[in-house]
Coordinates of C-alpha atoms in Angstrom, one line a residue:
X1 CA 2.5 42.8 43.7
X2 CA 0.4 43.3 40.6
X3 CA 1.7 40.1 39.0
X4 CA 1.1 38.1 42.2
X5 CA -2.5 39.4 42.2
X6 CA -3.0 38.2 38.6
X7 CA -1.5 34.8 39.5
X8 CA -3.8 34.4 42.5
X9 CA -6.8 35.4 40.5
X10 CA -6.0 33.0 37.7
X11 CA -5.5 30.1 40.2
X12 CA -8.8 31.1 41.9
X13 CA -10.6 31.0 38.5
X14 CA -9.1 27.6 37.6
X15 CA -10.0 26.3 41.1
X16 CA -13.6 27.4 40.8
X17 CA -13.9 26.1 37.2
X18 CA -12.5 22.7 38.2
X19 CA -14.9 22.3 41.1
X20 CA -17.9 23.6 39.1
X21 CA -17.1 21.0 36.3
X22 CA -16.7 18.0 38.5
X23 CA -19.7 18.6 40.8
X24 CA -22.1 19.7 38.1
X25 CA -21.2 16.5 36.1
X26 CA -22.0 14.3 39.1
X27 CA -25.1 16.3 40.1
X28 CA -27.1 17.4 37.1
X29 CA -29.6 20.2 37.5
X30 CA -32.6 17.8 37.2
X31 CA -31.5 15.2 39.8
X32 CA -30.7 15.0 43.5
X33 CA -28.0 17.5 44.4
X34 CA -25.3 18.5 46.8
X35 CA -23.9 21.5 48.6
X36 CA -20.2 22.1 48.7
X37 CA -18.0 24.3 50.9
X38 CA -14.2 24.8 50.9
X39 CA -12.3 27.0 53.3
X40 CA -8.7 27.9 53.7
X41 CA -7.2 29.8 56.6
X42 CA -10.6 30.0 58.2
X43 CA -12.2 31.8 55.3
X44 CA -14.7 30.3 52.8
X45 CA -13.2 30.2 49.2
X46 CA -15.9 28.1 47.5
X47 CA -19.6 27.7 48.4
X48 CA -22.1 26.4 45.9
X49 CA -25.0 24.0 45.4
X50 CA -25.9 21.7 42.5
X51 CA -29.0 19.7 41.5
X52 CA -32.3 19.6 43.3
X53 CA -33.3 19.8 46.9
X54 CA -36.8 18.4 46.1
X55 CA -37.5 16.5 42.8
X56 CA -41.2 16.4 43.2
X57 CA -41.6 20.1 43.8
X58 CA -38.7 21.0 41.5
X59 CA -36.9 23.0 44.1
X60 CA -33.2 23.7 43.3
X61 CA -30.5 23.0 45.9
X62 CA -29.0 26.0 47.7
X63 CA -26.0 26.0 50.2
X64 CA -28.4 26.8 53.0
X65 CA -30.2 23.5 52.7
X66 CA -30.2 21.1 55.7
X67 CA -29.0 17.5 55.3
X68 CA -28.8 14.4 57.4
X69 CA -25.0 14.2 58.1
X70 CA -25.1 10.4 58.9
X71 CA -21.8 9.2 60.5
X72 CA -20.4 12.7 60.8
X73 CA -22.5 12.7 63.9
X74 CA -19.7 10.7 65.5
X75 CA -17.5 13.7 65.6
X76 CA -20.0 15.5 67.8
X77 CA -20.5 12.5 70.0
X78 CA -16.8 12.0 70.5
X79 CA -16.2 15.7 71.3
X80 CA -19.1 15.6 73.8
X81 CA -17.3 12.7 75.5
X82 CA -14.0 14.6 75.6
X83 CA -15.8 17.6 77.1
X84 CA -17.1 15.4 79.9
X85 CA -13.6 14.0 80.3
X86 CA -12.2 17.5 80.5
X87 CA -14.7 18.4 83.2
X88 CA -13.7 15.3 85.2
X89 CA -17.2 13.8 84.9
X90 CA -15.8 10.7 83.2
X91 CA -12.4 9.4 82.0
X92 CA -12.0 7.9 78.6
X93 CA -10.1 5.0 80.1
X94 CA -13.0 4.1 82.3
X95 CA -14.6 0.7 82.0
X96 CA -18.0 1.2 80.4
X97 CA -19.4 -1.0 83.2
X98 CA -19.1 2.1 85.4
X99 CA -21.9 3.6 83.4
X100 CA -23.6 0.4 82.2
X101 CA -23.1 -2.0 85.1
X102 CA -24.8 -5.0 83.6
X103 CA -23.0 -4.9 80.3
X104 CA -22.2 -8.6 79.5
X105 CA -18.5 -8.5 78.8
X106 CA -15.9 -10.6 80.6
X107 CA -13.2 -8.2 79.3
X108 CA -12.7 -4.5 80.1
X109 CA -14.1 -2.3 77.4
X110 CA -13.2 1.4 77.8
X111 CA -14.9 4.5 76.6
X112 CA -11.8 5.0 74.3
X113 CA -12.5 1.5 72.8
X114 CA -16.0 2.6 71.9
X115 CA -14.8 5.9 70.3
X116 CA -12.0 4.2 68.3
X117 CA -14.0 1.2 67.1
X118 CA -11.7 -1.2 69.0
X119 CA -14.3 -2.5 71.5
X120 CA -15.1 -5.7 69.6
X121 CA -18.8 -5.0 70.0
X122 CA -20.6 -6.1 66.9
X123 CA -21.9 -3.3 64.6
X124 CA -25.7 -2.9 65.0
X125 CA -26.0 -2.6 61.2
X126 CA -24.3 -6.0 60.8
X127 CA -26.2 -7.8 63.7
X128 CA -29.4 -9.7 63.7
X129 CA -32.0 -7.2 64.9
X130 CA -35.8 -7.4 65.3
X131 CA -37.7 -6.9 62.1
X132 CA -38.9 -3.4 61.6
X133 CA -36.8 -1.8 64.4
X134 CA -35.4 0.9 62.1
X135 CA -39.0 2.0 61.4
X136 CA -40.1 2.5 64.9
X137 CA -39.1 4.8 67.7
X138 CA -36.6 3.3 70.2
X139 CA -35.3 4.8 73.4
X140 CA -31.5 4.8 74.1
X141 CA -32.1 2.3 76.9
X142 CA -33.8 -0.1 74.4
X143 CA -30.9 0.2 72.0
X144 CA -28.5 -0.6 74.8
X145 CA -30.4 -3.6 75.8
X146 CA -30.3 -4.8 72.1
X147 CA -26.6 -4.3 71.9
X148 CA -26.0 -6.3 75.1
X149 CA -27.3 -9.3 73.2
X150 CA -24.7 -9.0 70.4
X151 CA -21.7 -11.4 70.3
X152 CA -18.2 -10.1 70.6
X153 CA -16.1 -9.9 67.4
X154 CA -12.7 -9.8 69.1
X155 CA -11.1 -9.0 72.4
X156 CA -11.2 -5.3 73.2
X157 CA -8.1 -3.3 72.1
X158 CA -6.8 -6.1 69.9
X159 CA -8.3 -5.1 66.5
X160 CA -10.3 -2.4 64.7
X161 CA -13.8 -2.8 63.2
X162 CA -16.2 0.0 62.5
X163 CA -19.1 -0.3 64.8
X164 CA -22.1 2.1 65.2
X165 CA -23.0 0.2 68.3
X166 CA -20.1 1.8 70.2
X167 CA -21.3 5.3 69.4
X168 CA -24.8 4.4 70.5
X169 CA -23.4 3.4 73.8
X170 CA -21.4 6.6 74.0
X171 CA -24.6 8.6 73.5
X172 CA -26.2 6.7 76.4
X173 CA -23.1 7.4 78.6
X174 CA -23.4 11.1 77.8
X175 CA -27.0 11.0 79.0
X176 CA -26.1 9.1 82.2
X177 CA -23.2 11.4 83.1
X178 CA -24.7 14.8 82.0
X179 CA -28.2 14.2 83.2
X180 CA -29.5 15.5 79.9
X181 CA -30.7 13.8 76.7
X182 CA -28.1 13.4 74.0
X183 CA -30.0 15.9 71.9
X184 CA -30.1 18.5 74.6
X185 CA -26.5 18.0 75.6
X186 CA -25.3 18.5 72.0
X187 CA -27.5 21.6 71.5
X188 CA -26.4 23.2 74.8
X189 CA -22.7 22.5 74.6
X190 CA -22.0 22.5 70.9
X191 CA -24.7 23.9 68.6
X192 CA -25.5 27.0 70.7
X193 CA -22.0 28.1 71.7
X194 CA -20.9 27.8 68.1
X195 CA -24.0 29.5 66.8
X196 CA -24.9 26.6 64.5
X197 CA -28.3 27.9 63.7
X198 CA -29.4 25.3 61.2
X199 CA -28.1 22.2 63.1
X200 CA -30.6 19.8 64.7
X201 CA -31.2 16.3 66.0
X202 CA -33.4 14.9 63.3
X203 CA -37.0 14.4 64.0
X204 CA -39.1 13.6 60.9
X205 CA -42.2 15.2 62.4
X206 CA -40.4 18.6 63.0
X207 CA -40.7 21.3 60.4
X208 CA -37.1 22.2 59.5
X209 CA -36.7 25.2 57.1
X210 CA -34.6 24.2 54.2
X211 CA -34.7 20.5 54.9
X212 CA -33.6 18.7 51.6
X213 CA -35.6 15.6 50.6
X214 CA -33.6 12.4 50.5
X215 CA -33.4 10.0 47.6
X216 CA -32.1 6.6 46.5
X217 CA -31.0 5.4 43.1
X218 CA -33.0 2.3 42.2
X219 CA -32.5 0.6 38.8
X220 CA -31.1 3.9 37.4
X221 CA -34.2 5.7 38.5
X222 CA -34.5 8.1 41.5
X223 CA -36.9 7.1 44.3
X224 CA -37.8 8.5 47.6
X225 CA -35.5 7.1 50.3
X226 CA -36.7 4.3 52.6
X227 CA -38.2 5.4 55.9
X228 CA -35.8 5.5 58.9
X229 CA -36.7 6.5 62.4
X230 CA -33.7 8.6 63.5
X231 CA -33.9 7.2 67.0
X232 CA -32.2 4.1 65.6
X233 CA -28.9 5.7 64.5
X234 CA -29.1 8.0 67.5
X235 CA -25.6 9.2 68.6
X236 CA -24.0 7.3 65.7
X237 CA -25.8 9.2 62.9
X238 CA -29.0 11.2 63.8
X239 CA -27.8 14.8 63.4
X240 CA -28.6 17.1 60.5
X241 CA -27.3 20.5 59.4
X242 CA -26.1 22.8 56.6
X243 CA -22.6 23.0 55.2
X244 CA -22.3 26.4 56.8
X245 CA -22.9 24.8 60.2
X246 CA -20.4 22.1 59.6
X247 CA -17.9 24.9 58.8
X248 CA -18.7 26.6 62.0
X249 CA -18.1 23.3 63.8
X250 CA -14.7 22.9 62.3
X251 CA -13.7 26.5 62.9
X252 CA -14.9 26.3 66.5
X253 CA -12.9 23.2 67.2
X254 CA -9.6 24.7 66.1
X255 CA -10.2 28.0 67.8
X256 CA -10.8 25.9 71.0
X257 CA -14.1 27.6 71.7
X258 CA -15.8 24.5 73.2
X259 CA -12.8 22.4 74.2
X260 CA -9.2 22.9 75.2
X261 CA -6.4 22.2 72.7
X262 CA -4.8 19.5 74.8
X263 CA -8.1 17.7 75.2
X264 CA -9.0 17.9 71.5
X265 CA -5.6 16.4 70.6
X266 CA -6.9 13.1 72.1
X267 CA -9.3 12.9 69.3
X268 CA -6.5 12.9 66.8
X269 CA -4.2 10.5 68.6
X270 CA -4.2 7.0 66.9
X271 CA -5.3 4.2 69.2
X272 CA -2.5 1.8 70.0
X273 CA -3.7 -1.8 69.6
X274 CA -2.5 -4.6 71.9
X275 CA 0.1 -5.7 69.4
X276 CA 1.6 -2.2 69.1
X277 CA 0.1 -1.3 65.8
X278 CA -1.7 2.1 65.6
X279 CA -5.2 2.4 64.4
X280 CA -6.1 4.9 61.6
X281 CA -9.2 6.0 63.4
X282 CA -9.7 7.8 66.7
X283 CA -12.7 9.6 68.3
X284 CA -14.8 10.3 65.2
X285 CA -12.1 11.0 62.6
X286 CA -10.2 8.8 60.2
X287 CA -6.5 9.7 60.3
X288 CA -3.9 9.3 57.6
X289 CA -1.8 10.9 55.0
X290 CA -3.2 12.7 52.0
X291 CA -0.8 13.8 49.3
X292 CA 2.0 14.2 51.8
X293 CA 0.0 15.9 54.5
X294 CA -1.8 14.6 57.6
X295 CA -5.5 14.6 57.2
X296 CA -8.6 14.2 59.3
X297 CA -11.6 12.9 57.3
X298 CA -14.8 11.0 57.5
X299 CA -17.7 10.0 55.3
X300 CA -21.3 9.2 56.0
X301 CA -24.2 7.4 54.4
X302 CA -27.7 7.0 55.6
X303 CA -31.2 6.6 54.0
X304 CA -31.4 9.4 51.5
X305 CA -28.1 11.2 52.2
X306 CA -24.3 11.0 51.7
X307 CA -21.6 13.2 53.3
X308 CA -17.9 13.6 53.3
X309 CA -15.4 16.0 55.0
X310 CA -11.7 16.4 55.1
X311 CA -9.4 18.8 57.1
X312 CA -5.7 19.3 56.4
X313 CA -4.4 20.9 59.6
X314 CA -1.0 22.0 58.2
X315 CA -2.6 23.9 55.3
X316 CA -5.7 24.8 57.3
X317 CA -7.9 23.6 54.5
X318 CA -11.4 22.3 55.1
X319 CA -13.6 20.8 52.4
X320 CA -17.0 19.1 52.6
X321 CA -19.9 18.1 50.5
X322 CA -23.4 17.0 51.5
X323 CA -25.8 15.2 49.1
X324 CA -29.4 14.2 49.3
X325 CA -28.7 11.0 47.4
X326 CA -27.7 7.7 49.0
X327 CA -24.3 6.4 48.0
X328 CA -23.4 9.6 46.1
X329 CA -19.9 9.9 44.9
X330 CA -18.5 12.7 47.1
X331 CA -15.1 11.4 48.2
X332 CA -13.2 11.9 45.0
X333 CA -14.5 15.4 44.2
X334 CA -14.1 16.6 47.7
X335 CA -10.5 15.3 48.0
X336 CA -9.9 17.1 44.7
X337 CA -11.3 20.3 46.2
X338 CA -9.0 20.0 49.2
X339 CA -6.0 19.2 47.1
X340 CA -6.6 22.3 44.9
X341 CA -7.2 24.5 47.9
X342 CA -4.0 23.3 49.5
X343 CA -1.9 24.0 46.4
X344 CA -1.1 20.3 45.8
X345 CA -2.2 20.2 42.1
X346 CA -0.3 23.0 40.5
X347 CA 0.0 22.4 36.8
X348 CA 3.4 21.5 35.3
X349 CA 4.6 23.0 32.1
X350 CA 5.7 19.8 30.3
X351 CA 7.6 20.2 27.0
X352 CA 5.7 19.0 24.0
X353 CA 8.4 16.6 22.9
X354 CA 8.0 14.8 26.3
X355 CA 4.2 14.6 26.2
X356 CA 4.1 13.5 22.6
X357 CA 6.0 10.4 23.6
X358 CA 2.9 9.3 25.7
X359 CA 0.5 9.3 22.7
X360 CA -0.7 5.8 21.8
X361 CA -2.8 2.8 22.9
X362 CA -2.5 1.0 26.2
X363 CA -4.2 -2.0 27.6
X364 CA -5.6 -3.1 31.0
X365 CA -4.9 -6.6 32.3
X366 CA -8.4 -7.6 31.4
X367 CA -7.8 -6.7 27.7
X368 CA -9.7 -3.5 27.2
X369 CA -7.9 -0.6 25.6
X370 CA -7.1 3.0 26.7
X371 CA -6.1 5.6 24.2
X372 CA -4.1 8.7 25.0
X373 CA -4.4 11.4 22.4
X374 CA -4.0 15.2 21.9
X375 CA -6.7 17.6 20.9
X376 CA -6.5 21.4 20.9
X377 CA -3.3 21.4 22.9
X378 CA -4.9 19.3 25.7
X379 CA -4.2 15.6 26.4
X380 CA -7.0 13.1 27.0
X381 CA -7.3 9.5 28.2
X382 CA -10.1 7.6 26.7
X383 CA -10.9 4.3 28.5
X384 CA -13.0 1.9 26.3
X385 CA -15.2 1.4 29.3
X386 CA -16.0 5.1 29.8
X387 CA -18.5 7.0 27.5
X388 CA -16.4 10.1 27.6
X389 CA -12.7 11.0 27.5
X390 CA -10.9 12.4 30.6
X391 CA -8.6 15.3 30.4
X392 CA -5.1 14.6 31.7
X393 CA -3.6 17.2 34.1
X394 CA 0.2 16.9 34.5
X395 CA 1.8 17.6 37.8
X396 CA 5.3 16.8 36.6
X397 CA 6.8 15.4 33.4
X398 CA 5.7 11.8 34.1
X399 CA 2.7 12.1 36.5
X400 CA -0.9 13.2 35.8
X401 CA -4.4 13.0 37.3
X402 CA -7.9 12.9 35.8
X403 CA -10.5 14.8 37.8
X404 CA -13.1 12.0 37.2
X405 CA -11.1 9.4 39.1
X406 CA -9.2 11.5 41.6
X407 CA -7.3 10.8 43.9
X408 CA -5.8 8.1 41.6
X409 CA -2.4 9.2 40.4
X410 CA -0.9 8.0 37.1
X411 CA 2.8 7.7 36.3
X412 CA 4.4 6.8 33.0
X413 CA 7.2 4.3 32.9
X414 CA 9.9 3.5 30.4
X415 CA 11.9 0.4 29.4
X416 CA 15.7 0.1 29.5
X417 CA 16.0 1.9 26.1
X418 CA 14.0 4.9 27.4
X419 CA 10.8 4.1 25.4
X420 CA 7.5 4.7 27.2
X421 CA 6.1 1.2 27.9
X422 CA 3.2 1.7 30.3
X423 CA 1.6 3.9 32.9
X424 CA 0.9 2.9 36.5
X425 CA -2.3 3.8 38.3
X426 CA -1.6 4.4 42.0
X427 CA -4.7 4.1 44.2
X428 CA -5.2 3.7 47.9
X429 CA -1.9 2.0 48.5
X430 CA -2.2 -0.3 45.5
X431 CA -0.9 -0.1 41.9
X432 CA -2.0 -1.3 38.5
X433 CA 0.2 -1.3 35.4
X434 CA -1.4 -0.5 32.1
X435 CA 0.9 -1.7 29.3
X436 CA 1.4 0.1 26.0
X437 CA 0.4 -1.9 23.0
X438 CA 1.4 0.6 20.2

């Protein structure tokens, strides 16, 4: 028992140190920041903030700060639709013309098509829209009228293409069916029951305690984010909250506080396309494997803010990060956090005679070098294109990862004589071989 306690404490210390290192390197104390939360088994095991919430006033970020969550809003919209389905007030297989009778489509578009991005309706962020529309207040009805003018990208149910337009239409349908505004429905049926006390529909004129200021990175200098009237993203991206509120949301879903289990499962059922292939997106979540486990994840980006969340249902691990910087690099660090919390990155004790075989110079296909060397009992990879070396963390005798480029995996290979001749970078379903040159 005592030894187990020591082992768990050591793992917890290493976990905390790894996350502190990666997030602090990406969000220095004097720049825009981020808030991070990791939970396992329904309990928070890591909760910290980095960088600044307001650069002009020099206010440090804290975990309680409130962020625009951008496209994570879609999870809330999708669950609201499923709540109405559960109550019999709509059916996800309904033709949207039942709720928008004059929608100009010659094909049947279902509510499920909107939620799974299989409707074929052009994305409002890719369409030709009136100049200045993102800077003025628009009603849901006005947005619907605009979307009606968009051309169709493909026949409904035959393909997948991410479309914010579909979620704007879902918000409008929620209003038509419930008799409430989207904002009021979400507040009454999700925020209040789950006690999400720092969760809001974003109104710029409203004083929100702890609201982080949003920034962009322009020519390697930080600038205040461009203005965006949040009526434009609407049900596709207009919510805001703290990381604590997002954790309450995730916990509330899987304790079935606001929706039945059998109804929620519809959100995680891949949409089957007309040709039989299954989509990797369904009702507000991206679906797919992560290091051998099923995952439910989503990212978000909007003027001034970036977000990313991942949930591993088998391990009951939830990790998320919110930043007040556009296009912030959150995906890799947060996947690293989830992998550590799920016990997927346990260090391997590799014999020195094995690791010493890997020392040397390797070369990318474009000709630039990578050196692998040893220093103070640790192994490092120094890419000529990187200003700093990356520590190598072995997960078995041939495989390693570097925190800076996670979730890339690296595997050493040998020729027929057993001599190490390369390492292969495995990333997102692809591979790149880096050959040894000495």
